[in-house]
Amino acid sequence: MNIAHLLQRSALVHGDRPAVLVGARPLHDYRQLAARVAALAGHLRLRCGVQPGERVLIYSANCPEYLEALHAIHWAGAVSVPVNYKLHARELAYVLGDSGARVVCVSAELRDAAFAAGADPAALQLLGGPGWSQAARGVPLALQERAPQDLASLFYTSGTTGRPKGVMQTQRNLLAMTMAYFTDVDEVHPDDAMVYAAPMSHGAGLYNYAHMLRGARHVVPESGGFDAAELVQLAAGVGRLSLFAAPTMVHRLVEHIRSTGADASGFKTIVYGGGPMYVDDLRRALDTMGQKFVQIYGQGESPMTITALAREHLMDTRHPRWEQRIASVGVAHACVEVRVADAHDEPVPPGELGEVLVRGDTVMAGYWNNPEATAQTLRGGWLHTGDVGQLDVDGFLTLRDRSKDVIISGGSNIYPREVEEVLLLHPRVSEVAVVGKADAEWGEVVIAFVVADGEPVPDAELDALCLEHIARFKRPKQYRWVPALPKNSYGKVLKTELRARL
Ligand code: AMP
């Protein structure tokens, strides 16, 4: 079974329904989209010589041709390598070499960057250029059969530490991930619309499959990215709008709606995840927009699918453990098993901290060209996520921090997120990241990088806030006010960079 089958099926069942929109403007219906994809697959095979199993890289910001390229690659039985378009030329060069991509689908504005990274000019296919339009009208290729264990996509981990690794996502992985959207995240109707406000090379793009399956609309914003005012306008114009958003985007969208009093009824579902959502932000989001949120926790190695925190749980304010639940990442997706284990991979009892392990059909086949990392990460048949967390008696998982972010001070573990949650309670703290700094006496001490909302606050005020909520030893030794936190292009704070500044 080839994941491109989802598009083929929707072209039959929902042929006349709008498939792709740019802003509120319909571009192709499902029949047209499938015809273009089959022709582009023909082009990849016949003109570019791409054989099933070969890799094709996509290096582009969000655009309607992104979806065409992705599905044409699948349709031809090849392996998509979606690359973050904000990567540095050096990183792109690494991914090009490591994946051994035969073709690079690139948007016009990134062509020079692709050259700079060493892409072979003959291997470039310009998304949306005249050649592309012509290829989309060419000879269609029959959908290529794939086996469930065949590779569908190579996803390079965002690499907040070290060199990126190519996560091997199989056909089975992507299909299981797609079904998991319906079991644990949301129902989708053909009238729904998925807007790509976050990079399509990452989580947002992975949600295309569930919407492809249901014959829903795919909306590429005119801006190509996240713009709160534009999203609000799109929700009003397009209606039944869903999106995947990093917590920082949710924060910005909610603040925009609060400050403008805009009508948010056109939004259907906002799936947030990819990084910690602070409880204070979440409360404001629920207050402002109500029952529209679902959280997911996943990683490239088990794409979008480890746990989910459902709408019902977020809205169940009368539940005695509601406070803890909204600070959790929810319960295991139906198609995977999740456990928390000690250093010997033995499960720990509820309430105890350990590493989060995952097993099931969404778990990757391994890392491309990297048997050592594969053996280490998949040892004992479980994916070792590198995330530290605890399960409660009802099966809700609360994440602490990535194991490498935990601060050990005077022999005690300090979880930065706990300190960050407290500092964010201050109305004039807009963003914060807590890291450890090497210290001769304590091993490590706690340092907080803080972004002010307006004027910085005296340290004593933040100290008092910490003393009110957490143990004295967790209080930062220093507050460093910065204009912004360094983030990667998916909005994740780069703690490695902050540590390097220390
Ligand atoms: P990536 O593979 O780039 O998607 O990064 C995955 C990592 O992001 C996970 O291992 C977690 O550390 C973090 N992450 C993903 N979802 C969540 C979430 N809902 N809450 C907190 N952290 C998350």
Coordinates of C-alpha atoms and ligand atoms in Angstrom, one line a residue:
M1 CA 0.0 0.0 0.0
N2 CA 1.3 3.4 -1.1
I3 CA 0.3 6.4 1.0
A4 CA -0.4 8.2 -2.4
H5 CA -3.4 5.9 -2.6
L6 CA -5.2 8.3 -0.2
L7 CA -5.1 11.0 -2.9
Q8 CA -6.1 8.6 -5.7
R9 CA -9.1 7.4 -3.7
S10 CA -10.2 11.0 -2.9
A11 CA -10.0 11.9 -6.6
L12 CA -12.6 9.2 -7.2
V13 CA -14.8 9.8 -4.2
H14 CA -14.5 13.6 -3.9
G15 CA -13.3 14.5 -7.4
D16 CA -15.3 17.8 -7.7
R17 CA -14.4 19.0 -4.2
P18 CA -11.9 21.8 -3.8
A19 CA -8.5 20.3 -2.8
V20 CA -6.0 23.1 -2.8
L21 CA -6.6 26.8 -2.0
V22 CA -4.2 29.7 -1.9
G23 CA -5.6 32.0 0.7
A24 CA -9.4 31.7 0.2
R25 CA -9.0 31.2 -3.5
P26 CA -9.6 27.6 -4.8
L27 CA -6.8 26.3 -7.1
H28 CA -7.4 22.7 -7.9
D29 CA -10.2 20.2 -7.1
Y30 CA -9.3 16.6 -6.1
R31 CA -9.5 15.2 -9.7
Q32 CA -7.2 17.9 -11.0
L33 CA -4.8 17.5 -8.1
A34 CA -4.5 13.7 -8.6
A35 CA -4.0 14.2 -12.4
R36 CA -1.2 16.7 -11.8
V37 CA 0.4 14.4 -9.3
A38 CA 0.3 11.4 -11.6
A39 CA 1.9 13.5 -14.4
L40 CA 4.5 14.9 -12.1
A41 CA 5.3 11.4 -11.0
G42 CA 5.7 10.4 -14.6
H43 CA 8.1 13.3 -15.0
L44 CA 10.1 12.2 -12.0
R45 CA 10.4 8.7 -13.4
L46 CA 10.7 9.3 -17.1
R47 CA 12.6 12.6 -17.3
C48 CA 14.5 12.6 -14.1
G49 CA 15.1 8.8 -13.9
V50 CA 13.9 8.5 -10.3
Q51 CA 13.4 4.8 -9.4
P52 CA 11.2 3.5 -6.6
G53 CA 13.1 3.7 -3.3
E54 CA 15.3 6.6 -4.5
R55 CA 15.2 9.9 -2.5
V56 CA 13.8 13.2 -3.7
L57 CA 14.4 16.2 -1.6
I58 CA 11.9 19.1 -1.2
Y59 CA 13.5 22.4 -0.2
S60 CA 10.8 25.0 -0.2
A61 CA 8.7 27.3 2.0
N62 CA 5.0 26.5 2.1
C63 CA 3.4 26.7 -1.3
P64 CA 0.7 24.8 -3.2
E65 CA 3.3 22.9 -5.3
Y66 CA 4.7 21.5 -2.0
L67 CA 1.7 19.1 -1.8
E68 CA 2.1 18.2 -5.5
A69 CA 5.8 17.4 -5.1
L70 CA 5.2 15.4 -2.0
H71 CA 2.5 13.2 -3.4
A72 CA 4.2 12.9 -6.8
I73 CA 7.3 11.5 -5.0
H74 CA 5.1 9.0 -3.2
W75 CA 3.1 8.2 -6.3
A76 CA 6.4 7.3 -8.1
G77 CA 7.3 5.0 -5.2
A78 CA 10.2 7.2 -4.3
V79 CA 11.2 8.6 -0.8
S80 CA 10.4 12.2 0.1
V81 CA 13.0 14.1 2.0
P82 CA 11.3 17.2 3.3
V83 CA 13.9 19.7 4.4
N84 CA 13.4 22.7 6.5
Y85 CA 13.8 25.7 4.2
K86 CA 15.5 27.8 6.8
L87 CA 18.4 25.4 7.1
H88 CA 21.9 26.8 6.7
A89 CA 23.6 25.9 3.5
R90 CA 26.0 23.7 5.5
E91 CA 23.2 21.7 7.0
L92 CA 21.5 21.4 3.6
A93 CA 24.7 20.1 2.1
Y94 CA 24.9 17.5 4.8
V95 CA 21.3 16.3 4.2
L96 CA 21.9 16.2 0.4
G97 CA 25.0 14.1 0.9
D98 CA 23.6 11.8 3.6
S99 CA 20.3 11.1 1.8
G100 CA 21.9 10.7 -1.6
A101 CA 18.9 12.5 -3.1
R102 CA 18.6 12.1 -6.8
V103 CA 16.4 15.1 -7.4
V104 CA 15.8 18.4 -5.5
C105 CA 12.5 20.1 -5.8
V106 CA 13.2 23.7 -4.9
S107 CA 11.3 26.9 -4.9
A108 CA 12.7 29.8 -7.0
E109 CA 13.9 31.9 -4.2
L110 CA 15.9 29.0 -2.7
R111 CA 17.6 28.0 -5.9
D112 CA 20.8 29.8 -5.2
A113 CA 20.9 28.4 -1.6
A114 CA 20.6 24.9 -3.1
F115 CA 23.5 25.6 -5.5
A116 CA 25.5 27.0 -2.6
A117 CA 24.9 23.7 -0.7
G118 CA 26.3 21.8 -3.7
A119 CA 23.1 20.6 -5.4
D120 CA 23.7 19.4 -8.9
P121 CA 22.0 22.0 -11.2
A122 CA 20.8 19.2 -13.4
A123 CA 19.0 17.6 -10.5
L124 CA 17.0 20.7 -9.6
Q125 CA 13.2 20.9 -10.3
L126 CA 11.9 24.4 -9.9
L127 CA 8.5 24.2 -8.0
G128 CA 5.9 26.3 -9.8
G129 CA 8.2 27.3 -12.7
P130 CA 7.2 26.9 -16.4
G131 CA 8.9 23.4 -16.4
W132 CA 6.8 22.4 -13.5
S133 CA 3.5 23.5 -15.1
Q134 CA 4.4 21.6 -18.2
A135 CA 5.4 18.5 -16.3
A136 CA 2.1 18.6 -14.4
R137 CA 0.3 18.3 -17.8
G138 CA 2.5 15.4 -19.0
V139 CA 2.1 11.7 -19.3
P140 CA 0.7 10.2 -16.1
L141 CA 2.5 7.3 -14.3
A142 CA 0.5 4.5 -12.8
L143 CA 0.6 4.5 -9.0
Q144 CA 3.6 2.5 -7.9
E145 CA 3.0 -0.3 -5.4
R146 CA 4.8 -0.2 -2.2
A147 CA 5.1 -2.7 0.7
P148 CA 4.2 -1.5 4.3
Q149 CA 7.8 -1.8 5.4
D150 CA 9.1 0.2 2.4
L151 CA 10.6 3.6 3.1
A152 CA 8.2 6.5 2.4
S153 CA 10.0 9.5 3.9
L154 CA 13.4 10.5 5.4
F155 CA 12.8 13.1 8.0
Y156 CA 16.0 14.8 9.3
T157 CA 15.6 15.6 13.0
S158 CA 15.7 19.3 13.8
G159 CA 19.1 18.8 15.3
T160 CA 18.9 21.1 18.3
T161 CA 22.0 19.1 19.3
G162 CA 24.6 17.5 17.1
R163 CA 24.3 16.4 13.5
P164 CA 20.8 15.8 12.1
K165 CA 19.8 12.1 11.7
G166 CA 17.6 10.8 8.9
V167 CA 14.6 9.2 10.5
M168 CA 13.3 6.4 8.3
Q169 CA 9.5 6.6 8.1
T170 CA 7.9 3.7 6.3
Q171 CA 4.6 3.5 4.5
R172 CA 3.2 1.7 7.5
N173 CA 4.4 4.5 9.8
L174 CA 2.7 7.2 7.8
L175 CA -0.5 5.3 7.4
A176 CA -0.7 4.4 11.1
M177 CA 0.0 8.1 11.9
T178 CA -2.9 9.1 9.6
M179 CA -5.4 6.7 11.2
A180 CA -4.2 7.9 14.6
Y181 CA -5.4 11.4 13.8
F182 CA -9.0 10.1 13.6
T183 CA -8.8 7.9 16.7
D184 CA -7.2 10.4 19.0
V185 CA -7.0 13.9 17.6
D186 CA -10.0 14.9 15.5
E187 CA -12.7 13.8 13.1
V188 CA -12.4 15.3 9.6
H189 CA -15.2 16.2 7.2
P190 CA -14.8 17.1 3.5
D191 CA -15.9 20.6 4.4
D192 CA -13.0 21.0 6.7
A193 CA -9.9 23.0 5.8
M194 CA -6.3 22.4 7.0
V195 CA -4.2 25.6 6.8
Y196 CA -0.5 25.3 6.6
A197 CA 0.7 28.0 9.0
A198 CA 3.7 26.1 10.2
P199 CA 6.4 24.6 7.9
M200 CA 5.1 21.8 5.7
S201 CA 8.4 20.1 6.1
H202 CA 7.5 19.2 9.7
G203 CA 4.3 18.4 11.6
A204 CA 1.9 20.6 9.8
G205 CA 2.8 18.9 6.5
L206 CA 2.3 15.4 8.0
Y207 CA -1.3 16.3 8.8
N208 CA -2.0 16.7 5.1
Y209 CA -2.5 12.9 4.8
A210 CA -5.5 12.7 7.1
H211 CA -7.1 15.6 5.3
M212 CA -6.3 14.1 1.9
L213 CA -8.0 10.9 3.0
R214 CA -11.2 12.7 3.9
G215 CA -11.3 15.0 0.8
A216 CA -10.9 18.1 2.9
R217 CA -9.5 21.4 1.7
H218 CA -5.8 22.3 2.0
V219 CA -5.2 26.0 2.5
V220 CA -1.8 27.5 1.9
P221 CA -1.8 31.1 3.3
E222 CA -0.7 33.9 1.0
S223 CA 2.1 34.7 3.4
G224 CA 3.2 31.1 3.3
G225 CA 3.6 31.0 7.1
F226 CA 2.2 32.2 10.4
D227 CA 0.5 35.5 10.6
A228 CA -2.2 35.8 13.3
A229 CA -4.2 38.5 11.5
E230 CA -4.2 36.6 8.2
L231 CA -5.3 33.4 10.0
V232 CA -8.2 35.1 11.6
Q233 CA -9.2 36.4 8.2
L234 CA -8.9 33.0 6.6
A235 CA -10.9 31.4 9.4
A236 CA -13.7 33.8 8.6
G237 CA -13.5 33.5 4.9
V238 CA -12.8 29.7 4.5
G239 CA -14.5 28.4 7.6
R240 CA -14.0 25.1 9.5
L241 CA -10.3 25.9 9.6
S242 CA -7.9 23.6 11.5
L243 CA -4.2 23.9 11.9
F244 CA -1.1 22.5 13.6
A245 CA 0.6 25.1 15.7
A246 CA 3.7 25.3 17.8
P247 CA 2.9 26.6 21.3
T248 CA 4.5 30.0 20.5
M249 CA 2.0 30.3 17.6
V250 CA -0.9 29.5 19.8
H251 CA 0.3 32.2 22.2
R252 CA 0.5 34.8 19.4
L253 CA -2.8 33.9 17.8
V254 CA -4.6 34.0 21.2
E255 CA -3.0 37.4 22.1
H256 CA -4.1 38.7 18.7
I257 CA -7.7 37.6 19.2
R258 CA -7.8 39.0 22.7
S259 CA -6.4 42.3 21.7
T260 CA -8.6 42.8 18.6
G261 CA -11.7 41.0 19.9
A262 CA -11.8 39.2 16.5
D263 CA -14.4 36.5 15.9
A264 CA -12.8 33.0 16.2
S265 CA -15.8 30.9 15.3
G266 CA -14.3 30.0 11.9
F267 CA -11.6 28.0 13.6
K268 CA -12.4 24.3 14.1
T269 CA -9.4 22.7 15.7
I270 CA -6.0 23.9 16.8
V271 CA -3.6 21.0 17.4
Y272 CA -0.7 22.1 19.4
G273 CA 2.5 20.3 20.2
G274 CA 6.1 20.0 19.2
G275 CA 7.3 21.7 22.4
P276 CA 6.0 22.5 25.9
M277 CA 2.8 24.6 26.2
Y278 CA 2.9 26.5 29.4
V279 CA -0.2 26.2 31.6
D280 CA -0.7 29.9 31.9
D281 CA -0.8 30.3 28.1
L282 CA -3.1 27.3 27.7
R283 CA -5.6 28.8 30.2
R284 CA -5.7 32.0 28.3
A285 CA -6.2 30.0 25.1
L286 CA -9.1 28.0 26.5
D287 CA -10.6 31.1 28.0
T288 CA -10.4 33.0 24.7
M289 CA -11.2 30.3 22.1
G290 CA -12.9 27.5 24.1
Q291 CA -13.2 24.0 23.0
K292 CA -10.9 24.1 19.9
F293 CA -7.7 22.7 21.3
V294 CA -6.1 19.2 21.1
Q295 CA -2.5 18.6 22.2
I296 CA -0.2 16.0 20.6
Y297 CA 3.2 14.8 21.7
G298 CA 5.3 13.1 19.1
Q299 CA 8.7 13.2 17.5
G300 CA 10.1 12.4 14.1
E301 CA 10.9 8.9 15.3
S302 CA 7.1 8.3 16.0
P303 CA 5.7 11.1 13.9
M304 CA 2.9 13.1 15.6
T305 CA 1.9 10.0 17.5
I306 CA 2.9 9.2 21.0
T307 CA 0.2 10.8 23.2
A308 CA -2.7 13.1 22.8
L309 CA -4.7 15.3 25.2
A310 CA -8.2 15.4 23.9
R311 CA -10.7 18.3 23.8
E312 CA -12.9 16.6 26.4
H313 CA -10.0 16.4 28.8
L314 CA -9.0 20.0 28.2
M315 CA -12.6 21.2 28.8
D316 CA -13.4 18.9 31.8
T317 CA -12.7 21.7 34.3
R318 CA -14.7 19.9 37.0
H319 CA -12.4 16.9 37.0
P320 CA -10.5 16.7 40.3
R321 CA -7.2 16.4 38.5
W322 CA -7.9 18.9 35.7
E323 CA -5.0 21.1 36.7
Q324 CA -2.5 18.3 36.4
R325 CA -4.2 17.0 33.3
I326 CA -3.9 20.2 31.3
A327 CA -0.2 20.3 32.2
S328 CA 0.2 16.8 30.8
V329 CA 0.6 15.7 27.2
G330 CA -2.4 13.3 27.6
V331 CA -2.7 9.6 27.1
A332 CA -1.0 7.1 24.7
H333 CA -2.4 7.1 21.2
A334 CA -4.6 4.1 20.6
C335 CA -2.1 2.6 18.2
V336 CA 1.0 2.7 20.4
E337 CA 2.2 1.6 23.8
V338 CA 3.9 4.1 26.0
R339 CA 5.9 3.4 29.1
V340 CA 8.2 5.3 31.4
A341 CA 11.3 3.3 32.3
D342 CA 14.5 3.5 34.4
A343 CA 18.1 3.3 33.2
H344 CA 17.7 -0.4 32.8
D345 CA 14.6 -0.1 30.6
E346 CA 12.4 -1.4 33.4
P347 CA 9.0 0.3 33.8
V348 CA 8.7 2.5 36.8
P349 CA 5.5 2.8 38.9
P350 CA 3.0 5.7 38.2
G351 CA 4.3 9.0 39.6
E352 CA 8.0 8.2 39.1
L353 CA 10.1 9.9 36.6
G354 CA 11.9 8.0 33.8
E355 CA 12.6 8.0 30.1
V356 CA 9.5 7.8 27.8
L357 CA 9.6 4.7 25.6
V358 CA 7.2 3.9 22.7
R359 CA 6.3 0.8 20.7
G360 CA 3.9 0.5 17.8
D361 CA 3.2 1.0 14.2
T362 CA 4.2 4.6 14.0
V363 CA 7.7 3.9 15.3
M364 CA 10.4 4.5 12.7
A365 CA 12.4 1.7 11.1
G366 CA 15.7 3.3 12.2
Y367 CA 18.1 6.1 11.3
W368 CA 19.4 6.2 7.7
N369 CA 23.0 5.1 7.4
N370 CA 23.4 5.0 11.1
P371 CA 23.1 1.5 12.5
E372 CA 24.8 2.5 15.9
A373 CA 22.2 5.2 16.6
T374 CA 19.4 2.9 15.4
A375 CA 20.5 0.1 17.8
Q376 CA 20.9 2.5 20.7
T377 CA 17.5 4.3 20.1
L378 CA 15.4 1.2 19.3
R379 CA 17.0 -1.2 21.9
G380 CA 14.8 -3.9 23.2
G381 CA 12.2 -3.1 20.5
W382 CA 11.2 0.2 22.2
L383 CA 11.8 3.7 20.9
H384 CA 13.8 5.6 23.5
T385 CA 12.6 9.2 23.1
G386 CA 15.1 11.0 25.2
D387 CA 12.2 12.7 26.9
V388 CA 11.8 12.5 30.7
G389 CA 8.3 12.1 32.0
Q390 CA 6.0 10.4 34.5
L391 CA 2.7 8.6 34.1
D392 CA -0.2 9.1 36.5
V393 CA -2.5 6.3 37.6
D394 CA -5.0 7.2 34.8
G395 CA -2.3 6.9 32.1
F396 CA -1.7 10.7 31.6
L397 CA 1.9 11.4 30.7
T398 CA 3.6 14.6 32.0
L399 CA 6.8 15.5 30.3
R400 CA 9.6 17.2 32.2
D401 CA 12.4 18.0 30.0
R402 CA 14.7 16.3 27.5
S403 CA 17.2 14.4 29.7
K404 CA 20.1 16.6 28.5
D405 CA 18.2 19.7 29.7
V406 CA 17.8 18.6 33.3
I407 CA 20.0 20.7 35.6
I408 CA 21.8 18.9 38.4
S409 CA 22.6 21.3 41.2
G410 CA 24.1 20.2 44.5
G411 CA 23.1 16.7 43.6
S412 CA 19.4 17.5 43.1
N413 CA 17.6 17.4 39.7
I414 CA 16.0 20.6 38.6
Y415 CA 13.5 20.4 35.7
P416 CA 13.8 23.7 33.8
R417 CA 10.2 23.6 32.8
E418 CA 9.0 23.8 36.4
V419 CA 10.9 27.0 36.9
E420 CA 9.8 28.4 33.6
E421 CA 6.2 27.8 34.4
V422 CA 6.6 29.8 37.6
L423 CA 8.4 32.8 36.0
L424 CA 5.8 32.9 33.3
L425 CA 3.2 33.7 35.9
H426 CA 4.6 37.2 36.1
P427 CA 2.5 39.4 33.8
R428 CA 5.7 41.2 32.6
V429 CA 7.5 38.0 31.6
S430 CA 6.7 37.1 28.1
E431 CA 9.1 34.3 27.4
V432 CA 11.6 32.4 29.4
A433 CA 14.2 29.6 29.1
V434 CA 16.0 28.1 32.0
V435 CA 19.4 26.4 31.6
G436 CA 22.2 25.1 33.7
K437 CA 25.6 26.8 34.0
A438 CA 28.7 24.9 35.1
D439 CA 29.6 25.9 38.7
A440 CA 32.6 24.8 40.8
E441 CA 30.6 24.6 44.0
W442 CA 27.2 23.3 42.9
G443 CA 28.1 21.3 39.7
E444 CA 25.5 23.5 37.9
V445 CA 23.5 26.6 38.8
V446 CA 20.2 27.7 37.4
I447 CA 20.2 30.6 34.9
A448 CA 17.0 32.1 33.5
F449 CA 17.0 33.9 30.1
V450 CA 13.9 36.2 30.2
V451 CA 12.1 38.2 27.6
A452 CA 10.2 41.1 29.1
D453 CA 6.7 42.2 28.1
G454 CA 7.5 45.9 28.4
E455 CA 10.1 46.9 31.0
P456 CA 12.2 44.3 32.8
V457 CA 11.2 43.4 36.3
P458 CA 13.6 43.7 39.4
D459 CA 15.2 40.4 40.2
A460 CA 13.8 40.5 43.7
E461 CA 10.2 40.3 42.3
L462 CA 11.0 37.1 40.3
D463 CA 12.8 35.7 43.3
A464 CA 9.8 36.2 45.4
L465 CA 7.6 34.6 42.8
C466 CA 9.8 31.5 42.8
L467 CA 10.0 31.3 46.6
E468 CA 6.2 31.3 46.6
H469 CA 5.9 28.4 44.3
I470 CA 9.0 26.2 44.2
A471 CA 11.8 24.9 46.4
R472 CA 14.5 27.5 47.2
F473 CA 17.2 25.5 45.5
K474 CA 15.4 25.7 42.2
R475 CA 15.4 29.5 42.1
P476 CA 17.6 31.0 39.4
K477 CA 20.9 32.4 40.5
Q478 CA 20.8 34.9 37.7
Y479 CA 18.2 36.5 35.4
R480 CA 19.4 37.6 32.1
W481 CA 17.1 39.9 30.2
V482 CA 17.3 39.3 26.5
P483 CA 15.3 40.9 23.6
A484 CA 14.4 37.4 22.2
L485 CA 15.2 33.7 22.7
P486 CA 17.1 31.9 20.0
K487 CA 14.8 29.4 18.2
N488 CA 15.0 27.0 15.4
S489 CA 12.7 27.5 12.5
Y490 CA 10.1 25.2 14.1
G491 CA 9.9 27.6 17.0
K492 CA 11.9 25.4 19.5
V493 CA 14.1 27.3 21.8
L494 CA 17.8 26.4 21.2
K495 CA 19.0 25.7 24.8
T496 CA 22.3 24.5 23.4
E497 CA 22.9 28.0 22.1
L498 CA 21.9 29.6 25.4
R499 CA 24.3 27.3 27.3
A500 CA 27.0 28.2 24.9
R501 CA 26.5 31.9 25.8
L502 CA 27.2 31.1 29.4
Ligands
AMP1 P1 10.9 16.7 16.6 O1 11.4 15.3 16.3 O2 11.7 17.8 16.0 O3 9.5 16.8 16.2 O4 11.0 17.0 18.2 C1 10.3 16.2 19.1 C2 10.5 16.6 20.5 O5 9.8 17.8 20.7 C3 10.0 15.6 21.5 O6 11.0 14.6 21.7 C4 9.8 16.4 22.7 O7 11.0 16.7 23.4 C5 9.3 17.7 22.1 N1 7.8 17.7 22.1 C6 7.0 17.3 21.1 N2 5.7 17.5 21.4 C7 5.7 18.0 22.6 C8 4.6 18.4 23.5 N3 3.3 18.3 23.2 N4 5.0 18.9 24.7 C9 6.3 19.0 25.1 N5 7.3 18.7 24.3 C10 7.0 18.2 23.1

